[in-house]
mmCIF file with all atom_site columns, C-alpha atoms in Angstrom:
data_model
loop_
_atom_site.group_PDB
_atom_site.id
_atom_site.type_symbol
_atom_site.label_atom_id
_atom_site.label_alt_id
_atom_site.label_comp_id
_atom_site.label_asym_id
_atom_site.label_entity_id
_atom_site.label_seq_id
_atom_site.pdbx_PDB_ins_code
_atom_site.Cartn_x
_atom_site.Cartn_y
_atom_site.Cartn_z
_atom_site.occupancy
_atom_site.B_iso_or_equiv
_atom_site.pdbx_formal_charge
_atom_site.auth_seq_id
_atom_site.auth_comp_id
_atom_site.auth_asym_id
_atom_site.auth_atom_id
_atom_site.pdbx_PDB_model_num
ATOM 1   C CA . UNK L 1 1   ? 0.000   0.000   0.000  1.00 49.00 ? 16  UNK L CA 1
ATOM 2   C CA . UNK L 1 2   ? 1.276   2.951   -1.102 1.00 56.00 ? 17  UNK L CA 1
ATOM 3   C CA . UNK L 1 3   ? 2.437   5.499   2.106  1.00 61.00 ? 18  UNK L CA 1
ATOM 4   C CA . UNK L 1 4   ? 2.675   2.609   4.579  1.00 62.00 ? 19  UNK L CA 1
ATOM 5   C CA . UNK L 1 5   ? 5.926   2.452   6.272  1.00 69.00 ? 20  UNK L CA 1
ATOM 6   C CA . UNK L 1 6   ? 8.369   -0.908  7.567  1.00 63.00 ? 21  UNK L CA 1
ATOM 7   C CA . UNK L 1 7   ? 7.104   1.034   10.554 1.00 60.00 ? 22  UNK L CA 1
ATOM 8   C CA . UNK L 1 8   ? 3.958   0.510   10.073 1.00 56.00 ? 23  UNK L CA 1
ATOM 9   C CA . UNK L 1 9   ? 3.631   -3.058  8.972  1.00 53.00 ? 24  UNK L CA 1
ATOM 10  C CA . UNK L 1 10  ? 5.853   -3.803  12.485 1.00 54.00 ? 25  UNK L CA 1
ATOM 11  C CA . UNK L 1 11  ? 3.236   -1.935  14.196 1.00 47.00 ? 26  UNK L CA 1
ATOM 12  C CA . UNK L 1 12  ? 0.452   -3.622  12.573 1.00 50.00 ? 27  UNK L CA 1
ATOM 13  C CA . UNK L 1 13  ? 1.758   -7.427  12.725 1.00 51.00 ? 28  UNK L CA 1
ATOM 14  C CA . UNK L 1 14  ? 2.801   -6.079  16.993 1.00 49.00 ? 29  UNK L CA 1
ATOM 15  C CA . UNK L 1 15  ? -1.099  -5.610  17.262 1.00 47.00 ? 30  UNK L CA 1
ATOM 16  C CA . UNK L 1 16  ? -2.349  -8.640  15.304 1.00 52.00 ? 31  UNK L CA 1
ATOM 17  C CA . UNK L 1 17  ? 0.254   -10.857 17.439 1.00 55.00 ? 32  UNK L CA 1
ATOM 18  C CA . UNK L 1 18  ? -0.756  -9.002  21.083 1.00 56.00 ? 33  UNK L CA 1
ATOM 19  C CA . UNK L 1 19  ? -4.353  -9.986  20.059 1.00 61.00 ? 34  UNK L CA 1
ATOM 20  C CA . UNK L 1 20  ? -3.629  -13.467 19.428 1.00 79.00 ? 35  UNK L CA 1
ATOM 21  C CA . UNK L 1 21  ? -1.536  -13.741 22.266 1.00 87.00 ? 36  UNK L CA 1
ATOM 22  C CA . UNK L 1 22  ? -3.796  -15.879 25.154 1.00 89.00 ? 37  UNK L CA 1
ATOM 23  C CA . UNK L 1 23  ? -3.172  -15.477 28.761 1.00 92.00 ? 38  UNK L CA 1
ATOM 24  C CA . UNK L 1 24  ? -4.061  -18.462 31.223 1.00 94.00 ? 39  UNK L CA 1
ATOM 25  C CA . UNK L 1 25  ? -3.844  -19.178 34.812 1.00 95.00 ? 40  UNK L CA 1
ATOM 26  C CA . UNK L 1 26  ? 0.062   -20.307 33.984 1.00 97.00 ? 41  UNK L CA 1
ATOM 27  C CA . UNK L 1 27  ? 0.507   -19.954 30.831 1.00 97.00 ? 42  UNK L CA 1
ATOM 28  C CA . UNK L 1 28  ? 0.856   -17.436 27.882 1.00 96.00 ? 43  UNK L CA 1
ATOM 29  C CA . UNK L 1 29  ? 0.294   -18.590 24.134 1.00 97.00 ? 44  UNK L CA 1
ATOM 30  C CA . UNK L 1 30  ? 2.186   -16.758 21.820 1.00 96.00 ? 45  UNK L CA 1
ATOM 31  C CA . UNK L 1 31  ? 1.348   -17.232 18.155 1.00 95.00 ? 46  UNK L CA 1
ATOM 32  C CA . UNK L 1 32  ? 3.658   -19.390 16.064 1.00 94.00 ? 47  UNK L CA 1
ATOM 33  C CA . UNK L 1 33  ? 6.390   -17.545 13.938 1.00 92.00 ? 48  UNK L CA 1
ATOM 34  C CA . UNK L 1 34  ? 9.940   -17.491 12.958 1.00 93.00 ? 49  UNK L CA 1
ATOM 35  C CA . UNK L 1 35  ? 10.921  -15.992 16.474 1.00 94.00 ? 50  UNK L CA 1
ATOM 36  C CA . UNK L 1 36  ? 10.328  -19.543 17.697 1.00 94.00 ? 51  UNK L CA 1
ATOM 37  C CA . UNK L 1 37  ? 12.102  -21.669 15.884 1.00 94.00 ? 52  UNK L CA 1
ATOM 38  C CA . UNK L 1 38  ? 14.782  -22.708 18.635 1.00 95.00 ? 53  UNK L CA 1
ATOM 39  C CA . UNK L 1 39  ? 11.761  -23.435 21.048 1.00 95.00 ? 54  UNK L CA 1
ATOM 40  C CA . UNK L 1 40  ? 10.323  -25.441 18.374 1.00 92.00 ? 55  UNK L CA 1
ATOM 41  C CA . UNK L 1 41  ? 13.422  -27.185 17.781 1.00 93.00 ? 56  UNK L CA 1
ATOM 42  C CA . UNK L 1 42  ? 14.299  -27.956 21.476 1.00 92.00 ? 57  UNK L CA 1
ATOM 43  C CA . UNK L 1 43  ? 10.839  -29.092 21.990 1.00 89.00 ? 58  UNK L CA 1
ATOM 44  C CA . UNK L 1 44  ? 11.004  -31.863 19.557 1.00 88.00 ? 59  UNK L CA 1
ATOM 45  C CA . UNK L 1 45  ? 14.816  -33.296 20.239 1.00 88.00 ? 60  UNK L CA 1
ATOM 46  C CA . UNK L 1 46  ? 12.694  -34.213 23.886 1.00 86.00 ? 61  UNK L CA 1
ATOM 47  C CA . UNK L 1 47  ? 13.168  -38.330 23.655 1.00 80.00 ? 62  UNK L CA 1
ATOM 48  C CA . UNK L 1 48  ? 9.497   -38.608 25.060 1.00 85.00 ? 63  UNK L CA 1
ATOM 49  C CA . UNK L 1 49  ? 7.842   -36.149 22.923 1.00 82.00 ? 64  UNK L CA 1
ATOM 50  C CA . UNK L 1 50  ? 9.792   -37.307 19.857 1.00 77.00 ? 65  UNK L CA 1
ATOM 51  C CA . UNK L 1 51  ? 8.462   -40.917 20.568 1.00 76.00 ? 66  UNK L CA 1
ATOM 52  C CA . UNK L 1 52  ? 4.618   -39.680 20.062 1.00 75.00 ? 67  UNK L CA 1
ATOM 53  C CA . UNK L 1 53  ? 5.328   -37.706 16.998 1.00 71.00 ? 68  UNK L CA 1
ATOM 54  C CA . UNK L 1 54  ? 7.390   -40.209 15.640 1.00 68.00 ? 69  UNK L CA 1
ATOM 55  C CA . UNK L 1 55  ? 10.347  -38.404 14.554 1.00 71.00 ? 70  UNK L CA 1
ATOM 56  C CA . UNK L 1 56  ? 12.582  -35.504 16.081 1.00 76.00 ? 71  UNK L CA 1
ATOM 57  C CA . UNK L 1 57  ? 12.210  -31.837 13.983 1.00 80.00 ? 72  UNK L CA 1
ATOM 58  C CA . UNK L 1 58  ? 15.323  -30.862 12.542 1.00 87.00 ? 73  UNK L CA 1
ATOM 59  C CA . UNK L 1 59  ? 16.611  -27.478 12.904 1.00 89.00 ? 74  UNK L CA 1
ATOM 60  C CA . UNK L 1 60  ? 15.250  -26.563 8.988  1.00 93.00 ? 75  UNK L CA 1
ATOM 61  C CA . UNK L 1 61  ? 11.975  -28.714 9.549  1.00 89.00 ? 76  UNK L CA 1
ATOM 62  C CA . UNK L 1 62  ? 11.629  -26.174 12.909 1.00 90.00 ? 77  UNK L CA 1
ATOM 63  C CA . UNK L 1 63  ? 12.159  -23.272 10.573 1.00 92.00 ? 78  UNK L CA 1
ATOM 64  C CA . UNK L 1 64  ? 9.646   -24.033 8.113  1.00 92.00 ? 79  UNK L CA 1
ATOM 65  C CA . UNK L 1 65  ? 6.509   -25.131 10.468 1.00 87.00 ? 80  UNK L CA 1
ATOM 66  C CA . UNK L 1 66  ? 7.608   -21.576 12.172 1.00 92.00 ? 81  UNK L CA 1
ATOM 67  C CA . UNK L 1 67  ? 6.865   -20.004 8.697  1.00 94.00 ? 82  UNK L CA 1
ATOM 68  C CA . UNK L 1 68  ? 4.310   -21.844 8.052  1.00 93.00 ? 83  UNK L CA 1
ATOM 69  C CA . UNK L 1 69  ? 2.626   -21.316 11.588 1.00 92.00 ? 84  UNK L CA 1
ATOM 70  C CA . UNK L 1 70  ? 2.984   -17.428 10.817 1.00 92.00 ? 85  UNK L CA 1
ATOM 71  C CA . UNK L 1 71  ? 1.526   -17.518 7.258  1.00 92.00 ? 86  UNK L CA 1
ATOM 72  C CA . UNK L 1 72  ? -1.692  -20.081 9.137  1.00 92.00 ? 87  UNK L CA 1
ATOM 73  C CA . UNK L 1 73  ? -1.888  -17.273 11.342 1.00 91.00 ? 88  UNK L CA 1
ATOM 74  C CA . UNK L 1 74  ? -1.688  -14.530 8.754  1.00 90.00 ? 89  UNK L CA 1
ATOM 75  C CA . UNK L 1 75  ? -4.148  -16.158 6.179  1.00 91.00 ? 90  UNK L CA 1
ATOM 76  C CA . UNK L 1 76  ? -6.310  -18.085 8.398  1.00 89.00 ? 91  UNK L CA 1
ATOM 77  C CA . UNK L 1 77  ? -6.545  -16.209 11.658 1.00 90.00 ? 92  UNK L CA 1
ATOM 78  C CA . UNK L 1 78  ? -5.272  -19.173 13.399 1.00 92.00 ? 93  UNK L CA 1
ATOM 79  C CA . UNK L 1 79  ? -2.328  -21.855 14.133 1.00 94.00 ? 94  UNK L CA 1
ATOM 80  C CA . UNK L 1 80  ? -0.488  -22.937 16.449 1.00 95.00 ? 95  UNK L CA 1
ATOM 81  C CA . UNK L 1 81  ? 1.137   -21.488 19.964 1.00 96.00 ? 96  UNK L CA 1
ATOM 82  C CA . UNK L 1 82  ? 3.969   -21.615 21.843 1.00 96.00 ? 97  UNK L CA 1
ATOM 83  C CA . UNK L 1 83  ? 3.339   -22.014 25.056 1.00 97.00 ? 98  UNK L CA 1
ATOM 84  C CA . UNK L 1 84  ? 5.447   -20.390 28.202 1.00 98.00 ? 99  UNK L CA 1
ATOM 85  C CA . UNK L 1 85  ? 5.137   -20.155 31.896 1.00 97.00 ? 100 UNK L CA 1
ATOM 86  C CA . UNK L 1 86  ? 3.900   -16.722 32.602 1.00 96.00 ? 101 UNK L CA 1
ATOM 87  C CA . UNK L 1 87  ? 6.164   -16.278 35.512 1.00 96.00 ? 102 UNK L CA 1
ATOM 88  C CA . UNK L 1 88  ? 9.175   -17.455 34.692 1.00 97.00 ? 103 UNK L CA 1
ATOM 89  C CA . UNK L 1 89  ? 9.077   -17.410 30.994 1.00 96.00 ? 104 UNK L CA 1
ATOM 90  C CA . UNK L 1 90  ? 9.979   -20.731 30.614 1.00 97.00 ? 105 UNK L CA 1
ATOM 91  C CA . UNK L 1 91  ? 9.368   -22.924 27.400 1.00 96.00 ? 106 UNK L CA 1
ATOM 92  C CA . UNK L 1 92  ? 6.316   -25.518 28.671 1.00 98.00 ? 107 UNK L CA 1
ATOM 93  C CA . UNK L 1 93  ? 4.624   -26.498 25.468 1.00 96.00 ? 108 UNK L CA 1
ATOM 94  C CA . UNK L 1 94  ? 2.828   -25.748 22.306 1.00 95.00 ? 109 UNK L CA 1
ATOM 95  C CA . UNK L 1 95  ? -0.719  -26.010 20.865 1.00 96.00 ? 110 UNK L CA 1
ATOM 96  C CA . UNK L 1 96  ? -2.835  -24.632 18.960 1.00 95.00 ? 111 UNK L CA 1
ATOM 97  C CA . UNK L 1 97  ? -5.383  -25.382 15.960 1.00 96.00 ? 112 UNK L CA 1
ATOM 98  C CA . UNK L 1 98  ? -5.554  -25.842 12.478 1.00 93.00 ? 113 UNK L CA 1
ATOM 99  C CA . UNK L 1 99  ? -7.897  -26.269 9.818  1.00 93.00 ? 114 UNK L CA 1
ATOM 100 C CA . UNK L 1 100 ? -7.750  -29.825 8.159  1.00 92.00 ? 115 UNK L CA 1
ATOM 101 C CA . UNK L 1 101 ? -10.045 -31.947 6.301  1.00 91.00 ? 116 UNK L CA 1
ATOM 102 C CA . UNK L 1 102 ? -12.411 -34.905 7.539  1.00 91.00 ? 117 UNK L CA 1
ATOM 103 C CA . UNK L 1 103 ? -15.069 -36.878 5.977  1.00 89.00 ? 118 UNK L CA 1
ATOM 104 C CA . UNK L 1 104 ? -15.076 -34.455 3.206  1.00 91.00 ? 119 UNK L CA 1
ATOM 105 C CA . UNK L 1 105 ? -15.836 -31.321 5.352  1.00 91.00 ? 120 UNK L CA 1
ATOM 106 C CA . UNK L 1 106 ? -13.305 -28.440 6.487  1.00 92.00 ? 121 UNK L CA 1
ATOM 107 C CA . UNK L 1 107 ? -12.746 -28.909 10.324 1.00 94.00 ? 122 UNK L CA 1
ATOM 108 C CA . UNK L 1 108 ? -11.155 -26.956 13.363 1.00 96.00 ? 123 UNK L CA 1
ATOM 109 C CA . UNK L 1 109 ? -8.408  -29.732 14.990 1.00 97.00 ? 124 UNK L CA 1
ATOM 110 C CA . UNK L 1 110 ? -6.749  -29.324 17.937 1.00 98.00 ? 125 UNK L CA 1
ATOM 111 C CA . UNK L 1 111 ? -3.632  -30.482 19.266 1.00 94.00 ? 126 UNK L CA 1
ATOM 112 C CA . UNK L 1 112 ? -1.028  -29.893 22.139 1.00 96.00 ? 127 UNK L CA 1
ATOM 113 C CA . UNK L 1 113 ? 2.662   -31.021 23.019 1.00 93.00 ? 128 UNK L CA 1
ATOM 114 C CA . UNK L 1 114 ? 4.097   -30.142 26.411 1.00 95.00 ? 129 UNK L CA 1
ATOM 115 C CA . UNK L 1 115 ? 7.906   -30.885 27.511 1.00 93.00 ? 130 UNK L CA 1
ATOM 116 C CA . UNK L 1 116 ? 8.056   -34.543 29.215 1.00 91.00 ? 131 UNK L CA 1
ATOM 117 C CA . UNK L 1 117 ? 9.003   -33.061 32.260 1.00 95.00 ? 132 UNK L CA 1
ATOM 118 C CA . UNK L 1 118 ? 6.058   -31.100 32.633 1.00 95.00 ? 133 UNK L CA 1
ATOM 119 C CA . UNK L 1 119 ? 3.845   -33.877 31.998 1.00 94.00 ? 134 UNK L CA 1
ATOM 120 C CA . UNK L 1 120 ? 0.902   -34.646 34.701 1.00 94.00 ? 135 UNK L CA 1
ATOM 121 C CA . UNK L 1 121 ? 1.168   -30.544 35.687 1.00 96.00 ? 136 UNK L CA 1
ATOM 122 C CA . UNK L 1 122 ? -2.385  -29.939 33.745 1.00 97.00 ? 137 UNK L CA 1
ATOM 123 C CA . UNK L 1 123 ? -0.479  -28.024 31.431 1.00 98.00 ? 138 UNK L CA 1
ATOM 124 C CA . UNK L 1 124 ? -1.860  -29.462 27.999 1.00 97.00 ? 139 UNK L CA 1
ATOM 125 C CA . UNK L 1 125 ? -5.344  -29.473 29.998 1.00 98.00 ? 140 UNK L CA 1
ATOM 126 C CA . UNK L 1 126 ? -4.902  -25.492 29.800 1.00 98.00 ? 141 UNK L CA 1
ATOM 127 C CA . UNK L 1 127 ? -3.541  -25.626 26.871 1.00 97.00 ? 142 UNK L CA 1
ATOM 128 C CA . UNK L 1 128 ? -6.700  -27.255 25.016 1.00 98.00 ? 143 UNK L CA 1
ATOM 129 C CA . UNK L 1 129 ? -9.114  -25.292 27.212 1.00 98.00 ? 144 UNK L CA 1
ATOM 130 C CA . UNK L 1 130 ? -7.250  -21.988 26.078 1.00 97.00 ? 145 UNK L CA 1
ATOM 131 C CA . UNK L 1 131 ? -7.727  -23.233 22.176 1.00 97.00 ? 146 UNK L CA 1
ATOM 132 C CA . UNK L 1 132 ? -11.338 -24.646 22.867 1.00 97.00 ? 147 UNK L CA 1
ATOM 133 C CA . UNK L 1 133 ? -12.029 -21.164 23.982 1.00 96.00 ? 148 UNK L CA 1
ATOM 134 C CA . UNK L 1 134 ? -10.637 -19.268 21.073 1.00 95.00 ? 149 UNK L CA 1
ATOM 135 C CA . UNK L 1 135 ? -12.196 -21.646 18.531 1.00 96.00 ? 150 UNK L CA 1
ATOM 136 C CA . UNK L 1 136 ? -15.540 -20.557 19.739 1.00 96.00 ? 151 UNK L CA 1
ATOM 137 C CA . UNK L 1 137 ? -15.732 -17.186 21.192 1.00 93.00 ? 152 UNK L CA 1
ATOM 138 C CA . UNK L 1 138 ? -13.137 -15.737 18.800 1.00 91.00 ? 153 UNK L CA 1
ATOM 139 C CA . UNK L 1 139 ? -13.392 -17.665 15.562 1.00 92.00 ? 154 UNK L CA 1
ATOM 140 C CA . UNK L 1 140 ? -17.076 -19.012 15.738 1.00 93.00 ? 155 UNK L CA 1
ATOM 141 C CA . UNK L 1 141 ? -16.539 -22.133 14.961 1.00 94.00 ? 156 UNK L CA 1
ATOM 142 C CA . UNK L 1 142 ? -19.143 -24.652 15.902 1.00 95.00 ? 157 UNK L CA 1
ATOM 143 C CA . UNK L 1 143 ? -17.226 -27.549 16.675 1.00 97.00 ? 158 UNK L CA 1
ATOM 144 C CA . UNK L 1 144 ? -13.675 -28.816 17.188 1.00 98.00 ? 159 UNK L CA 1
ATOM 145 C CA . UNK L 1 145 ? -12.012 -31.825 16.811 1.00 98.00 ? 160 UNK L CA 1
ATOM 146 C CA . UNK L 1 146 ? -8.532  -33.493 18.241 1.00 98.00 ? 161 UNK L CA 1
ATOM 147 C CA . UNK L 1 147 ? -6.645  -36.381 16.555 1.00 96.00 ? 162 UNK L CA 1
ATOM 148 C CA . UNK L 1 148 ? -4.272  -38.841 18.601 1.00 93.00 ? 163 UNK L CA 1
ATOM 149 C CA . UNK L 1 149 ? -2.921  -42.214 18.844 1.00 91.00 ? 164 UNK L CA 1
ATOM 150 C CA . UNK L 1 150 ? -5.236  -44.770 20.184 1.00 93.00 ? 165 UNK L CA 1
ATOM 151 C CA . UNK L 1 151 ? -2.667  -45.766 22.794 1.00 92.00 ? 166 UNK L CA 1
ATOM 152 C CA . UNK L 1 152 ? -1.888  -42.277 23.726 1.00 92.00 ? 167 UNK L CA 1
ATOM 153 C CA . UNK L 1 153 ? -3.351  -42.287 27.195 1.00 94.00 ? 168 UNK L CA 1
ATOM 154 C CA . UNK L 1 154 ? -2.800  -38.664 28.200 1.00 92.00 ? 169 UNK L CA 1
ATOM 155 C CA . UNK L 1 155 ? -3.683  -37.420 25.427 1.00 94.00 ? 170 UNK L CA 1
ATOM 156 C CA . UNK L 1 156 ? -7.186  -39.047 25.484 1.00 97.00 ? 171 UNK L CA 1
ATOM 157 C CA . UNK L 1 157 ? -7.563  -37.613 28.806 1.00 97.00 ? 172 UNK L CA 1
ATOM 158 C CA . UNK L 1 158 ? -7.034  -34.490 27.978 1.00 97.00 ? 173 UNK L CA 1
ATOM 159 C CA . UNK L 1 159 ? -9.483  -34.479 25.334 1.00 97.00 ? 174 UNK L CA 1
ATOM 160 C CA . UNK L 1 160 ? -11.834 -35.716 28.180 1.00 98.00 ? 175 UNK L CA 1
ATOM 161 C CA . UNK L 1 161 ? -10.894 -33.195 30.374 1.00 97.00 ? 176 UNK L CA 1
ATOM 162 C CA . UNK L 1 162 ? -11.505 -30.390 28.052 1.00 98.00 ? 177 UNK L CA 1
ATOM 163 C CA . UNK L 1 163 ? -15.333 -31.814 27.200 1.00 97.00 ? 178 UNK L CA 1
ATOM 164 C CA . UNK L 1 164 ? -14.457 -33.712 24.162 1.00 98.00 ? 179 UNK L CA 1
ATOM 165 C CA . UNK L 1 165 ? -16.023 -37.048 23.351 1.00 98.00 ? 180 UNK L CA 1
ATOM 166 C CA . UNK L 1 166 ? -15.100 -40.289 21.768 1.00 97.00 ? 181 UNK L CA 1
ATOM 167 C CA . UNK L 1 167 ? -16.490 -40.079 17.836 1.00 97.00 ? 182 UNK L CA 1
ATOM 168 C CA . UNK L 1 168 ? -14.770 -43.006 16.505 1.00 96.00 ? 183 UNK L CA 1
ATOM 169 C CA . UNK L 1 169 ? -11.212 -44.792 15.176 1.00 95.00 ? 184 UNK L CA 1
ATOM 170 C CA . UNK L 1 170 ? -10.464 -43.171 11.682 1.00 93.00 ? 185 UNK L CA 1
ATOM 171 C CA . UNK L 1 171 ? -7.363  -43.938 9.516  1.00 91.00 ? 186 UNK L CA 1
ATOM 172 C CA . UNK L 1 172 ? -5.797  -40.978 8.458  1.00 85.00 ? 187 UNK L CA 1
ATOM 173 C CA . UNK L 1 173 ? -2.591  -40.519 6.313  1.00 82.00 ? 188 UNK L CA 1
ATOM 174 C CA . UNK L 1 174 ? -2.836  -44.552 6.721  1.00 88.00 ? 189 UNK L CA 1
ATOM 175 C CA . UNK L 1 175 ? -2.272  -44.200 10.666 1.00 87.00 ? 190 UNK L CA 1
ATOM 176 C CA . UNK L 1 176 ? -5.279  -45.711 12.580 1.00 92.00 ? 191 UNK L CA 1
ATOM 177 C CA . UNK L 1 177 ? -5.989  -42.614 15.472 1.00 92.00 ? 192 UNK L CA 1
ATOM 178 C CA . UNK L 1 178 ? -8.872  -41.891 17.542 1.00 96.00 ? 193 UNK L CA 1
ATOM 179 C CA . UNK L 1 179 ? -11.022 -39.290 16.950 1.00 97.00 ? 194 UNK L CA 1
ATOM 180 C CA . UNK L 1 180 ? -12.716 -36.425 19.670 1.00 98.00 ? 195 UNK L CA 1
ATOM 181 C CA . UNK L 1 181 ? -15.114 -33.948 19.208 1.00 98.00 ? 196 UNK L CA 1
ATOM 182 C CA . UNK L 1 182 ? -16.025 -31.156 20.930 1.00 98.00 ? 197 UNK L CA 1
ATOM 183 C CA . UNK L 1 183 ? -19.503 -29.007 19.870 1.00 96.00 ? 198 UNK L CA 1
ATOM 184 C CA . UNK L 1 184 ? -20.226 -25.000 21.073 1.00 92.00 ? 199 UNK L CA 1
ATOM 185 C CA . UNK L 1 185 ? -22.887 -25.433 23.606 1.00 82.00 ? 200 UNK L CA 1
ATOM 186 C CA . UNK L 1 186 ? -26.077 -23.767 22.687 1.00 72.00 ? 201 UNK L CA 1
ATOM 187 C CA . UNK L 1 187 ? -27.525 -21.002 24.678 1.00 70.00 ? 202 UNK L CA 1
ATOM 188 C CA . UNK L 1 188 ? -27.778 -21.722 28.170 1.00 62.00 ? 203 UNK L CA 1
ATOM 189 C CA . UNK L 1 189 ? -25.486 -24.627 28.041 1.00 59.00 ? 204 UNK L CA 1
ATOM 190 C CA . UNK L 1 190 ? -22.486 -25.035 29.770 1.00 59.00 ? 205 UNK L CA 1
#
């Protein structure tokens, strides 16, 4: 645009990041973008959280779901989040939705990783509620869904946790995974 200023356009992406920013209890979500790629990184070289993803990022696979996290963000309106300890500004976690394809039909999916050694802190539990939240207040969406390995324990809790039920086992990218679903109560639901 013609009169708009690097100034500017810092200004403007500082305002559309502070908005997506989310506060919890513990936690603040920053958006996903190339600021984060060493948290990214570091997150996935954790053994544990490595196992359930099945593969460790490497330092240019980091980089580009950083980019692309920023472009979901800036074309979409949503992605993904890091996720830090609001008091110490420690790295706990990430999470954060995307839109992806099921049965034909565009859906909101949510997903979480937290470090190994915060595991069992109710961090991804704040995590989910945090995206749950945004999916319907901010976004509108209707209904959100959350993908994991049948065997994934925690996970599945979480899901419970956050009001999500059991839909069904799907295959997807020919991995058999269990699928959640969570709908936006009506009015006067809770």
């Amino acid at each position: 645009m013609a009169g708009r200023t690097d100034g500017d356009r810092r200004l403007r992406d500082l305002v559309a990041k502070a908005a997506r920013t989310r506060l919890t209890e513990r936690l603040r979500l920053e958006p996903v973008g190339p600021e984060h790629v060493r948290d990214l990184f570091l997150l996935h070289q954790d053994d544990r959280v490595a196992a359930w993803h099945g593969r460790r990022l490497t330092a240019e696979s980091a980089r580009r779901w950083a980019v692309r996290g920023q472009r979901g963000w800036d074309q979409e309106g949503v992605d993904k989040w890091m996720a830090y300890d609001r008091q110490t500004g420690e790295l706990i976690g990430r999470s954060g939705l995307n839109r992806t394809e099921l049965d034909g039909q565009s859906r909101l999916e949510i997903s979480w990783t937290v470090r190994s050694d915060r595991w069992g802190n109710g961090y991804a539990t704040e995590m989910g509620r945090a995206g749950v939240e945004f999916a319907f207040e901010e976004l509108g969406d209707t209904a959100v869904i959350a993908v994991t390995d049948p065997h994934n324990l925690r996970s599945r809790a979480v899901m419970e946790r956050i009001g999500m039920s059991f839909v069904r086992e799907i295959t997807r990218d020919g991995t058999r995974s269990t699928l959640y679903a969570i709908a936006k109560p009506g009015p006067g639901q809770r």
